[in-house]
Coordinates of C-alpha atoms in Angstrom, one line a residue:
X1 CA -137.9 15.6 -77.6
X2 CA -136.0 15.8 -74.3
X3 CA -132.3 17.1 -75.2
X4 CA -129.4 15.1 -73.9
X5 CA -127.1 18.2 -73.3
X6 CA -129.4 19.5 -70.9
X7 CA -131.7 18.1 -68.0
X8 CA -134.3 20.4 -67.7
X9 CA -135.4 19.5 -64.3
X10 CA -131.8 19.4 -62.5
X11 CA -131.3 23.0 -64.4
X12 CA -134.4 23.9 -62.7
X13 CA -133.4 22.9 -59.7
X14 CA -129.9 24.0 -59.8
X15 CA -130.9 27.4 -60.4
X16 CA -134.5 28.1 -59.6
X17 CA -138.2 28.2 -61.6
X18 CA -137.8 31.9 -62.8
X19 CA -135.4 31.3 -64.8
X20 CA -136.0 30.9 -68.7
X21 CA -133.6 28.5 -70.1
X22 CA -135.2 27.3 -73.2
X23 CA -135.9 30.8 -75.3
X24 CA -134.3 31.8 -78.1
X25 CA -130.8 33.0 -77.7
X26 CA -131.1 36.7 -77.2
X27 CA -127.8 37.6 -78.5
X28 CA -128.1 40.2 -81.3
X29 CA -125.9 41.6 -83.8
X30 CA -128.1 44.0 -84.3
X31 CA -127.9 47.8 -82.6
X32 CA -126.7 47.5 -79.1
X33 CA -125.8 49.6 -76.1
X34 CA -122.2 51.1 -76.3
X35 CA -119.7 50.8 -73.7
X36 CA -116.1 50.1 -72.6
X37 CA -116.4 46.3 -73.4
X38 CA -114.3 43.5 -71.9
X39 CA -114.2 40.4 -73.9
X40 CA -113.5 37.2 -72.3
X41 CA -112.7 33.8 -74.2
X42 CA -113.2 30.9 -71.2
X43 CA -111.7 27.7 -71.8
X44 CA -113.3 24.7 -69.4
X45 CA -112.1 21.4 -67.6
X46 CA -114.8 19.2 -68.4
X47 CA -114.7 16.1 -65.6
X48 CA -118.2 15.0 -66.1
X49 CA -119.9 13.2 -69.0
X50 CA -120.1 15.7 -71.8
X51 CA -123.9 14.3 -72.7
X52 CA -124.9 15.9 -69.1
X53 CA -123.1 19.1 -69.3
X54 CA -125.5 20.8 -66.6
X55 CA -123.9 18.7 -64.3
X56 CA -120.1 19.8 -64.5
X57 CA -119.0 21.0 -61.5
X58 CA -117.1 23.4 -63.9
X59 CA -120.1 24.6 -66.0
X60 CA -122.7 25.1 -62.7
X61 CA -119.3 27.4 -61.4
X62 CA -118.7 29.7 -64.8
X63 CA -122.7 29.9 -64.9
X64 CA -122.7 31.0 -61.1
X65 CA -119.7 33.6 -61.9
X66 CA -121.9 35.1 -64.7
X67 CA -125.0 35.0 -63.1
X68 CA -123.4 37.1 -60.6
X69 CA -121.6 39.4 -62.6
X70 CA -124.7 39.9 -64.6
X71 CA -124.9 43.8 -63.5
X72 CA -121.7 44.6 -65.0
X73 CA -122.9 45.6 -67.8
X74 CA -119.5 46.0 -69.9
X75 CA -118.7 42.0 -70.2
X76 CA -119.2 39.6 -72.9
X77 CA -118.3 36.0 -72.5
X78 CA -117.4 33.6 -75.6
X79 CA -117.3 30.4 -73.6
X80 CA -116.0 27.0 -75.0
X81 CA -117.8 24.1 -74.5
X82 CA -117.4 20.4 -75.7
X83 CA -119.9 19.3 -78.2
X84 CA -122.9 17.7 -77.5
X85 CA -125.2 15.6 -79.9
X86 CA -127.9 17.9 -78.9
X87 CA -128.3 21.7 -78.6
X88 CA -127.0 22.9 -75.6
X89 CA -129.3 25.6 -74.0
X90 CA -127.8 26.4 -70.4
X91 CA -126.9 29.7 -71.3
X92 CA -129.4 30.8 -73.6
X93 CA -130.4 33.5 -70.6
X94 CA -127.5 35.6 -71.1
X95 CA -127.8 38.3 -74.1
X96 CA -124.1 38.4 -73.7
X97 CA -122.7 34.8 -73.8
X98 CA -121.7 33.2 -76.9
X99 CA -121.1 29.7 -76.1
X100 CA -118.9 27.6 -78.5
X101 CA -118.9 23.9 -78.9
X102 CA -116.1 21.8 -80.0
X103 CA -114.9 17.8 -80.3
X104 CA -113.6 17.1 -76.9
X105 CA -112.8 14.2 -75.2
X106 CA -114.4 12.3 -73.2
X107 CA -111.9 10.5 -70.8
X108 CA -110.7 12.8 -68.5
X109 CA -106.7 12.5 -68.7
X110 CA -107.2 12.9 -72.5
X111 CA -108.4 16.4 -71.7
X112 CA -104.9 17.5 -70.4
X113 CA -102.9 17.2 -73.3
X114 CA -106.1 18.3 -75.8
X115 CA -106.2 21.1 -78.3
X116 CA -108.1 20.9 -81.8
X117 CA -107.2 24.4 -83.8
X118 CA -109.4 23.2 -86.7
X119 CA -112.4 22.9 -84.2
X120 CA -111.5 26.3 -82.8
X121 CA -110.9 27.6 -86.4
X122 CA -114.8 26.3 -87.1
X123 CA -116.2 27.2 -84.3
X124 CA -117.6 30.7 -84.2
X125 CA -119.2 30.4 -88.0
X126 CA -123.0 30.5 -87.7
X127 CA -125.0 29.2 -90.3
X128 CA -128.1 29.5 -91.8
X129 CA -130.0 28.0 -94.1
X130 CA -132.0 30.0 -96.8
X131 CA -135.5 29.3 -98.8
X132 CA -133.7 26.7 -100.9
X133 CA -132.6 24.8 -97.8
X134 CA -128.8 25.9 -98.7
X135 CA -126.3 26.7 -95.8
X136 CA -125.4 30.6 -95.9
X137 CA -122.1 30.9 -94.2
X138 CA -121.9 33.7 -91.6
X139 CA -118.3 35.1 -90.6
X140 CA -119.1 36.3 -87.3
X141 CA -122.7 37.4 -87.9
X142 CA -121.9 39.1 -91.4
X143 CA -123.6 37.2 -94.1
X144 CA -122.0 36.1 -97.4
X145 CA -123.3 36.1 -100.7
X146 CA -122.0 32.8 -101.4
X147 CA -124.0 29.4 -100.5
X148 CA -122.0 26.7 -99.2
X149 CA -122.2 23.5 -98.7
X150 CA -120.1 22.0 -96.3
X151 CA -117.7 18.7 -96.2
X152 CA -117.0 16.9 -92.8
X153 CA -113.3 16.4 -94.4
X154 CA -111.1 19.5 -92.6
X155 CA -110.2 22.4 -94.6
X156 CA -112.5 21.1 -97.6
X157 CA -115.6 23.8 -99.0
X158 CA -117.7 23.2 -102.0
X159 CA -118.8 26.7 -103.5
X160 CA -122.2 26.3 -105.5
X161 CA -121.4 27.0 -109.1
X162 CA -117.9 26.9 -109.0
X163 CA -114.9 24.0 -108.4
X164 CA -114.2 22.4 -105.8
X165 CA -111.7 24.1 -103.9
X166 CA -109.7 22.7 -100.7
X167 CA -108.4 25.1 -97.8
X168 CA -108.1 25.4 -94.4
X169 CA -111.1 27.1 -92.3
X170 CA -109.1 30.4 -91.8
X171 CA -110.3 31.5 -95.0
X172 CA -113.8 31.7 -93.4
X173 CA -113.4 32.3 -90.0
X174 CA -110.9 34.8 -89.0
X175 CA -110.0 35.1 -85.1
X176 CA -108.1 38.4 -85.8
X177 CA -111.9 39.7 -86.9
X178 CA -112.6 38.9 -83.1
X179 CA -111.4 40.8 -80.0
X180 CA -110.4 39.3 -76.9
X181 CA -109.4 41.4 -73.7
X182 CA -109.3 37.9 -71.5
X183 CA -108.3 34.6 -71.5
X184 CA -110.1 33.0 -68.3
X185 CA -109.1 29.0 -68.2
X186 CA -109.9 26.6 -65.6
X187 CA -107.5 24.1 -67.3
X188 CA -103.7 25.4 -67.0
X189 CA -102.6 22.5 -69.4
X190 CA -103.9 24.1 -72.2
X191 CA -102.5 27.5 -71.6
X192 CA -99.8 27.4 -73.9
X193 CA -101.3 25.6 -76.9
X194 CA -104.3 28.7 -76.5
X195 CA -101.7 31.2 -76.6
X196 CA -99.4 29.9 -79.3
X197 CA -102.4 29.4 -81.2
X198 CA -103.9 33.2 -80.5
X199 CA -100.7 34.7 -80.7
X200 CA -98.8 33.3 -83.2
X201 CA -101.6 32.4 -85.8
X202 CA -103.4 35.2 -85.2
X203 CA -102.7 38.8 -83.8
X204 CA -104.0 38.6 -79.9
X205 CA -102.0 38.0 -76.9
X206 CA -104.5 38.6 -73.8
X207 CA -103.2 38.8 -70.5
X208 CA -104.5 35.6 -68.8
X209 CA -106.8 35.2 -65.4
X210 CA -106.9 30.9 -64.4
X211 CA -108.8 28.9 -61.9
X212 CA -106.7 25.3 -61.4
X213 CA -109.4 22.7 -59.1
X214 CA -106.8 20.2 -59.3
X215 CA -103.5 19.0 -59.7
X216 CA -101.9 16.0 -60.7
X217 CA -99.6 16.2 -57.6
X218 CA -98.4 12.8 -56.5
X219 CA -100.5 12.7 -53.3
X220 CA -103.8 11.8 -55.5
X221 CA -102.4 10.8 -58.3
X222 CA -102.1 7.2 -59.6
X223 CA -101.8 7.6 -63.5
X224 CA -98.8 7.1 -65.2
X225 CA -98.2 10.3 -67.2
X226 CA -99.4 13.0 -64.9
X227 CA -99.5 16.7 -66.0
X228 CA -98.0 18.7 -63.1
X229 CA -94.8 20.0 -64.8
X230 CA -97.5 21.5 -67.6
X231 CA -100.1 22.7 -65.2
X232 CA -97.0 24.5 -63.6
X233 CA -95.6 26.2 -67.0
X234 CA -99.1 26.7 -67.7
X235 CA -99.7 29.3 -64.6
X236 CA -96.5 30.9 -65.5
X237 CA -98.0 32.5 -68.0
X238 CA -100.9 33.8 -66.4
X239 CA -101.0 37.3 -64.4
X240 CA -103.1 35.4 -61.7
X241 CA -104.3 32.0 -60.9
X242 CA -107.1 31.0 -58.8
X243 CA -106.8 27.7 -56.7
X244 CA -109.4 26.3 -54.0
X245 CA -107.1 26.6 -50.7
X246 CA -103.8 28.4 -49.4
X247 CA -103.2 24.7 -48.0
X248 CA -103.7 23.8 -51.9
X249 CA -101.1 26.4 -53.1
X250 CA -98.1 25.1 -50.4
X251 CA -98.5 21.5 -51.6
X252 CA -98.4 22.9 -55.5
X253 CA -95.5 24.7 -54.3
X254 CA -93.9 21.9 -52.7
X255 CA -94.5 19.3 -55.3
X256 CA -93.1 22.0 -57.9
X257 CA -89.5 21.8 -56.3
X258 CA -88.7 18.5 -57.4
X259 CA -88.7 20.0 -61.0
X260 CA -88.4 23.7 -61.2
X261 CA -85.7 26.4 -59.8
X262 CA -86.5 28.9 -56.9
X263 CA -86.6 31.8 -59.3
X264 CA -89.8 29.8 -61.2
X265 CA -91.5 28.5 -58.0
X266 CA -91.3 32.2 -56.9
X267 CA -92.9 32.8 -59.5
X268 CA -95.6 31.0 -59.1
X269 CA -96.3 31.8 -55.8
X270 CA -96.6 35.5 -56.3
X271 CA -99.2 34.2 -59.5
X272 CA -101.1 31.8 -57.5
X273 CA -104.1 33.0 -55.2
X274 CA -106.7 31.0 -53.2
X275 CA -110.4 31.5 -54.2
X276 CA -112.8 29.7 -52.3
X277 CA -115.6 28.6 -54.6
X278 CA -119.2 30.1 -52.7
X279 CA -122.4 29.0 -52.1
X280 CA -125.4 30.5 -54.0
X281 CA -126.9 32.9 -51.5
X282 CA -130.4 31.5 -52.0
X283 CA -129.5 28.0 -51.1
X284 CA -128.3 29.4 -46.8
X285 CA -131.2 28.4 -44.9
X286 CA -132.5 31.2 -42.8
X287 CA -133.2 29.2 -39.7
X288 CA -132.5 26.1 -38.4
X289 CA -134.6 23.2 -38.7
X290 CA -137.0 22.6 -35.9
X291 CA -137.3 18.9 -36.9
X292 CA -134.0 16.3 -36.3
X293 CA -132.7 13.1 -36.5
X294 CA -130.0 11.0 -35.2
X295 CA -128.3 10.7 -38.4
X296 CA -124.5 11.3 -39.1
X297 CA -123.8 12.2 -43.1
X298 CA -120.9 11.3 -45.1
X299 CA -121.2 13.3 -48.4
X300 CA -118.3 13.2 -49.8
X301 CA -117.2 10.5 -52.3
X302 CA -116.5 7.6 -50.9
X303 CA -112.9 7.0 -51.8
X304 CA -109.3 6.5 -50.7
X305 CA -108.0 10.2 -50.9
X306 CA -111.5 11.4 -48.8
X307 CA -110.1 8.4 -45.8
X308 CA -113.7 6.1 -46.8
X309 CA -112.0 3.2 -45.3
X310 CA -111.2 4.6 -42.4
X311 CA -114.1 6.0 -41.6
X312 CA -115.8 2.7 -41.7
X313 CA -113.7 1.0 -39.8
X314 CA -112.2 3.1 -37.2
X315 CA -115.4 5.2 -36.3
X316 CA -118.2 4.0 -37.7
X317 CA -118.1 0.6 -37.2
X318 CA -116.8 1.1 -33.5
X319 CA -119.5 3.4 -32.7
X320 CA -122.2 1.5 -33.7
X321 CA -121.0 -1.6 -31.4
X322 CA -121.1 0.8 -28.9
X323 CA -124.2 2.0 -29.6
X324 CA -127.0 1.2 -32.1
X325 CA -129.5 4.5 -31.8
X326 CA -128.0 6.3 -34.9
X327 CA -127.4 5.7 -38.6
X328 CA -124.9 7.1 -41.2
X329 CA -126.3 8.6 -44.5
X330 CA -123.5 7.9 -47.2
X331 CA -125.5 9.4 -50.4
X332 CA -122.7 8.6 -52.9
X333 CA -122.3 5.3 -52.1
X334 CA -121.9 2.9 -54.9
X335 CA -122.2 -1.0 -53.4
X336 CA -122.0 -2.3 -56.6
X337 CA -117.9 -0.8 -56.6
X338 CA -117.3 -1.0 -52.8
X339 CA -114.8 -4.0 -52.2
X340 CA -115.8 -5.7 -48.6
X341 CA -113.7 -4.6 -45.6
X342 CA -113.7 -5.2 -41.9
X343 CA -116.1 -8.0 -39.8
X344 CA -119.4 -6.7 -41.3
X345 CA -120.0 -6.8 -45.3
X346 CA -121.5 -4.0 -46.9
X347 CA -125.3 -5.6 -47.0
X348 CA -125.1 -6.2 -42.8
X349 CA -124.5 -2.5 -42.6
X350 CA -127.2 -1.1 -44.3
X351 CA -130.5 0.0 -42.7
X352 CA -132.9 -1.9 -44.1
X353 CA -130.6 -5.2 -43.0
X354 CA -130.4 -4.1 -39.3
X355 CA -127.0 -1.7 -40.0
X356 CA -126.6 1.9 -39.4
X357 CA -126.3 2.9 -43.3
X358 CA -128.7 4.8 -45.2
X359 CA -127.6 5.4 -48.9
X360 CA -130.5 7.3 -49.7
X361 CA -130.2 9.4 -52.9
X362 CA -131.3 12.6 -53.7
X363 CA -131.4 13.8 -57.5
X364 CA -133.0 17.1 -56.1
X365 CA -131.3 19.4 -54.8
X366 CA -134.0 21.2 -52.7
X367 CA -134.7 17.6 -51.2
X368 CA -130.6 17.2 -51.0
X369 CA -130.3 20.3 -48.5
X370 CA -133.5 19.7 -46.8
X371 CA -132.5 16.2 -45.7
X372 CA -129.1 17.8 -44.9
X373 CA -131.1 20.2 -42.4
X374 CA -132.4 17.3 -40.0
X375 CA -129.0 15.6 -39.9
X376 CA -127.3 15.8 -36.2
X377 CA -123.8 16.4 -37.5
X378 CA -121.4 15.8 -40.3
X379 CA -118.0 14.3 -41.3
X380 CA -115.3 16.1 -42.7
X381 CA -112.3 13.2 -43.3
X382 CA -108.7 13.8 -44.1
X383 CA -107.7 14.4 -47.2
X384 CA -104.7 13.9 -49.3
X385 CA -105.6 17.0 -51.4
X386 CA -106.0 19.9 -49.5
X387 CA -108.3 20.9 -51.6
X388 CA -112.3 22.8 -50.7
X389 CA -114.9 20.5 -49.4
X390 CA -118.1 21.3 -51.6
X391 CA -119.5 18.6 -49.1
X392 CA -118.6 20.3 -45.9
X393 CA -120.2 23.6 -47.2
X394 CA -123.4 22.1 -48.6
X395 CA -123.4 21.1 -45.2
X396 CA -123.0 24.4 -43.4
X397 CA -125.8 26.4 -45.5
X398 CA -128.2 23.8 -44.8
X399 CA -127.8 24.4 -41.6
X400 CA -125.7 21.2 -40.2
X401 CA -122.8 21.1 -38.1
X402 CA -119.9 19.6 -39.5
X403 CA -116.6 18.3 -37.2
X404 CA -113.5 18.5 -39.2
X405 CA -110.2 17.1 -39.3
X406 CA -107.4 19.6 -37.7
X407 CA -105.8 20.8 -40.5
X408 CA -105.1 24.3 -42.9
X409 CA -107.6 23.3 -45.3
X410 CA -110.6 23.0 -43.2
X411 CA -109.3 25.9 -40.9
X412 CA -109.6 27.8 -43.9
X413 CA -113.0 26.4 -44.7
X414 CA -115.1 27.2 -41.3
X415 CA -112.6 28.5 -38.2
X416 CA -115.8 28.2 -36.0
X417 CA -116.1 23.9 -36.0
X418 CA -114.5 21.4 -34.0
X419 CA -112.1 19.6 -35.3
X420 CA -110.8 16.0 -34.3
X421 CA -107.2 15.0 -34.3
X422 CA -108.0 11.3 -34.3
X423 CA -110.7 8.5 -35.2
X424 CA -111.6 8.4 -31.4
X425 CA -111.2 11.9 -30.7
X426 CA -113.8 11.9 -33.8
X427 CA -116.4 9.6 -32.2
X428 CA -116.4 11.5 -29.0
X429 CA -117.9 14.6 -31.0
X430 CA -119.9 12.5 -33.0
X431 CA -121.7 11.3 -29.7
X432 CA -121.5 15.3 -28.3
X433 CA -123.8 16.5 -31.3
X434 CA -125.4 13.1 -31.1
X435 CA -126.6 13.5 -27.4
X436 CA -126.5 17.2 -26.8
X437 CA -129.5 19.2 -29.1
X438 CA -128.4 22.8 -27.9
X439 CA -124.6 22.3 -28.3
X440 CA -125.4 20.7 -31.6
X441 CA -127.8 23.6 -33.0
X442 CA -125.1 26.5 -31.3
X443 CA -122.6 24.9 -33.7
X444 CA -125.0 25.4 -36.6
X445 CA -125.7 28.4 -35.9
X446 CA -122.2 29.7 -36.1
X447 CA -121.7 27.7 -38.5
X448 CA -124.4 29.5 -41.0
X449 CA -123.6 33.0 -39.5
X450 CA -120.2 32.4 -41.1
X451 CA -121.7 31.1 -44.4
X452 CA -123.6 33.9 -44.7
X453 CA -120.9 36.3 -44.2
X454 CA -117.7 34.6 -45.8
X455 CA -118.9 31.9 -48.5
X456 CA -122.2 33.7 -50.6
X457 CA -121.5 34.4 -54.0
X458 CA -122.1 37.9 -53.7
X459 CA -119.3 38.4 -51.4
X460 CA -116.6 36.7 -53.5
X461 CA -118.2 38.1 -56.9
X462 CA -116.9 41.4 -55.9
X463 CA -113.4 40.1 -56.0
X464 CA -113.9 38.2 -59.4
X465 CA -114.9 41.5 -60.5
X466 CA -111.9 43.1 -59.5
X467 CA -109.4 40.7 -60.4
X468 CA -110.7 40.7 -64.2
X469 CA -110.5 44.4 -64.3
X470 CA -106.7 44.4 -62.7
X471 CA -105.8 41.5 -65.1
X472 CA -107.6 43.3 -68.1
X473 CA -105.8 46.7 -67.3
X474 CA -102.2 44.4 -66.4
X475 CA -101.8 45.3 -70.5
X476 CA -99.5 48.5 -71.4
X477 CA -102.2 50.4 -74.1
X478 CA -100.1 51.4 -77.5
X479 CA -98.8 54.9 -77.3
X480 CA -101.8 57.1 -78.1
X481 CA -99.7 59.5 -80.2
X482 CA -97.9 56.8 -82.5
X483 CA -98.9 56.1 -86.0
X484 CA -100.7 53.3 -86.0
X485 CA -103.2 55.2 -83.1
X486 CA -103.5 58.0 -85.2
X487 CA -104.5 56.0 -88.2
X488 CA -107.1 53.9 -86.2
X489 CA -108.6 57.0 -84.5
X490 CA -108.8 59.0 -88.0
X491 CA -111.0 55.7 -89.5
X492 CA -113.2 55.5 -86.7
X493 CA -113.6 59.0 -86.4
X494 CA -113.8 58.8 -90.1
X495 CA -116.5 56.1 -90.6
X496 CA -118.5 57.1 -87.1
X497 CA -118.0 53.3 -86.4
X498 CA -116.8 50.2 -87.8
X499 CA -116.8 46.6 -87.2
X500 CA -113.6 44.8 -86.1
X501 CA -113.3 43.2 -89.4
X502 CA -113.5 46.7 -91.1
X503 CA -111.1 48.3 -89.2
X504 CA -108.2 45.5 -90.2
X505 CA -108.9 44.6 -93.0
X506 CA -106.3 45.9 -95.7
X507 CA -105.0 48.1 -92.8
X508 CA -103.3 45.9 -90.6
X509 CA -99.7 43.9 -90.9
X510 CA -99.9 39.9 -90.0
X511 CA -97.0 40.7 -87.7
X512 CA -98.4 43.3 -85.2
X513 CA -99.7 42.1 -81.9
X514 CA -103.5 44.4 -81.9
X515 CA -104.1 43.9 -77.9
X516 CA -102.2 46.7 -77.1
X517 CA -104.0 48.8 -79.5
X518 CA -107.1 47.7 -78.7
X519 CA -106.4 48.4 -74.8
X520 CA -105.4 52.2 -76.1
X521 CA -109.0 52.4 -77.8
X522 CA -111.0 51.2 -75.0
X523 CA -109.1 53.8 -73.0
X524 CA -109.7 56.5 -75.3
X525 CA -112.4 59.1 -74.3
X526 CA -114.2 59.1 -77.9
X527 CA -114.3 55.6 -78.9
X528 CA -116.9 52.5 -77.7
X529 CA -117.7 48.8 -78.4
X530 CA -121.2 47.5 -79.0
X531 CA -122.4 44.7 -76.7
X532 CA -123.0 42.5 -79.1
X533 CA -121.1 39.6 -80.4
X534 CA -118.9 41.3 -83.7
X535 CA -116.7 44.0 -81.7
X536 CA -117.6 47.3 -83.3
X537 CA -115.6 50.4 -82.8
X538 CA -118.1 53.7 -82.4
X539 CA -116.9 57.1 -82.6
X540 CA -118.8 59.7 -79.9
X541 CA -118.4 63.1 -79.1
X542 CA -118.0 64.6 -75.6
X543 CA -121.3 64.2 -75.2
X544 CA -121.9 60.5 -75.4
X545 CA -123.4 61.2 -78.8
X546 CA -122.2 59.1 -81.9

């Protein structure tokens, strides 16, 4: 039965044939290598429809980041996902991903203001069922004795053999039993409702790494409530934030002085840092292709804040009364939601009508580049947003030239192209790569030299790296000589190694913070964690030995 949280072909394709995405989760709580473990809890922004979660431009980036980070060894990734109404296998790969699914919504917006403790407070129990075909709760991969069954009503457990009792979830799943060294979000709106909930309910208070793809800055947006102010107070918290351009963090900054003081929007420009998302190195094209055509490509989608309109009707509908020996392919164009503009109607421009447009589709993505390869050139429009161009740099590692519009963002992008400063200043370089082959494929050329060096994944996971090691480290350890060290070291060292859980439990005040003591244990010589899901504290010797 096909799954609806996955496509199995565009996974495929997204990430190549060797890879096994359908075995059994190799994640094991059973003996494990040691190490100095970092635990990261990722929280998403999910703009896609949750039913196709392989799709996300979200979830294809956090699988990217730990596909590349897959050599460091001392990870583990508990990643949140929205629930889907069939198993989601994307991860399934990685023997050091737990992935999480939760009710989430599915209108975009909605997202922003979001947070469900009782689907958090739920989510890490794993059950199984036993010979009898009753549901054994697991807390965290320790089995109870106790069979359960389980009510969809919040809060309410039926114990075989005994009452009916009603309480909340916390009585089975216990974060505190859980470590977390990292709180990686892509959505800044939710930072404080994670943190209050981690901190305050619970004893963590992780130092926080965030990626923000977009704002609700007035420039793009057209809803009535947006969520800038939060997204703002949201990165205040963080040691480090991620956004796609510098030209990205100057309008954030801008927009944020209509409702903050300098001392805040200081803040948060010493917080805020420009990533610019890679390409996957196997997707750069080694050489040119040796086979072109005279087509322009707009692959961007085809609305207002990308300049569509203009486009149309101040290049490409000139041009082609100037000349008729090219066409335009337009891939994300939807005619069924285009309203009609200018002389021509949307049916007179297409190809097959005796127009210049070819809205050809491409599902896959090794067909995608390839016809991206034998284009002559392509568009880069204004923007409002500033933002990164996924469009322009499919472009570039396929090996065509694109000619951008002058400004930071696309600077930043590819410093080798041309850029135009006006629609007719545009058509003249549209006709240049048109006309002139050589001049065309020199522009390529530079243009994939500066892929390759600049924009692979393996470049920029070295920084990702760093940062979540800086971020991780950001936290002051709990004085190794204090009481509450000593008594931790004396258990471990006690017990030769105990699990989370173990360590806490009867031991451990409601009120104290454990982050800091569990950044003084991963810094201490003679204690490790087990990569495995339930964080286990391991006494060795000098030698390595436990």
């Amino acid at each position: 039965m096909k799954q609806k949280g996955v496509d199995r072909d565009m996974l495929r394709l997204m990430f190549g044939d060797d890879v096994n995405l359908f075995k059994e989760n190799q994640n094991s709580n059973g003996t494990s290598a040691l190490s100095k473990m970092k635990r990261i809890l990722v929280w998403p922004n999910i703009t896609f429809d949750i039913e196709q979660l392989e799709r996300d431009s979200y979830v294809q980036t956090i699988y990217k980041m730990i596909k590349g980070l897959s050599d460091k060894k001392d990870l583990w990734w508990e990643l949140v996902m929205p629930l889907t109404s069939e198993p989601f296998t994307m991860f399934d790969e990685f023997n050091n991903v737990d992935v999480v699914q939760i009710k989430w919504p599915q209108q975009i917006q909605t997202t922003r203001g979001h947070f469900d403790k009782f689907s958090l407070n739920s989510a890490f129990v794993k059950k199984d069922v036993d010979s009898e075909g009753k549901q054994v709760a697991k807390h965290s991969g320790i089995a109870y004795q106790i069979k359960r069954e389980r009510n969809t009503t919040i809060g309410k457990t039926l114990d075989s053999g005994f009452d009916m009792h009603w309480k909340y979830w916390e009585d089975e799943v216990n974060w505190n039993f859980k470590d977390i060294d990292l709180i990686f979000t892509h959505l800044p709106e939710t930072t404080w409702n994670l943190v209050n909930y981690l901190a305050n309910e619970w004893h963590h208070v992780p130092p926080i790494l965030g990626y923000s793809h977009w704002f609700d800055v007035p420039e793009v947006c057209n809803w009535q409530y947006p969520a800038f102010i939060r997204e703002c107070e949201g990165i205040s918290l963080m040691e480090k934030c991620y956004v796609n351009t510098e030209s990205q963090k100057q309008l954030v900054l801008k927009n944020a002085e209509e409702h903050f003081s300098k001392k805040f929007i200081d803040k948060l420009d010493k917080i805020i840092e420009p990533y610019h998302l890679p390409v996957s190195d196997k997707d750069v094209r080694d050489s040119l292709h040796d086979k072109l055509f005279k087509t322009i490509v707009f692959n961007h989608r085809t609305k207002t804040y990308k300049d569509f309109k203009n486009f149309i009707l101040k290049v490409c509908d000139p041009l082609w009364k100037k000349r008729q020996d090219f066409k335009v392919w337009i891939p994300l164009l939807d005619l069924a939601q285009m309203k009609e503009i200018g002389d021509m109607s949307w049916e007179d421009r297409l190809e097959d009508n005796g127009g210049y447009i070819d809205p050809t589709k491409h599902s896959n993505k090794k067909r995608y580049h390839n016809y991206l390869s034998q284009c002559a050139v392509g568009y880069s429009p204004k923007q409002k947003y500033n933002g990164w161009s996924v469009a322009t740099t499919d472009g570039m590692m396929s090996g065509c030239p694109f000619i951008m519009f002058d400004a930071d963002y696309y600077h930043e992008l590819n410093p080798t192209a041309d850029y135009f400063t006006n629609y007719d200043h545009a058509m003249d370089l549209l006709e240049k790569y048109l006309d002139d082959t050589d001049y065309r494929n020199h522009k390529a050329e530079e243009s994939l030299e500066y892929t390759r060096d600049n924009l692979k994944w393996s470049v920029a996971i070295k920084r990702l790296s760093k940062d979540i090691d800086e971020v991780i480290n950001s936290v002051k350890p709990a004085p190794k000589d204090g009481e509450g060290m000593k008594k931790l070291l004396k258990d471990i060292k006690e017990n030769g190694e105990m699990t989370k859980r173990e360590l806490i439990t009867q031991r451990w005040g409601s009120g104290i913070k454990f982050t800091p003591y569990r950044r003084a244990l991963m810094e201490h010589d003679n204690v490790m964690d087990r990569h495995q899901r339930i964080p286990a504290y391991v006494w060795v010797d000098n030698k390595g030995e436990k």
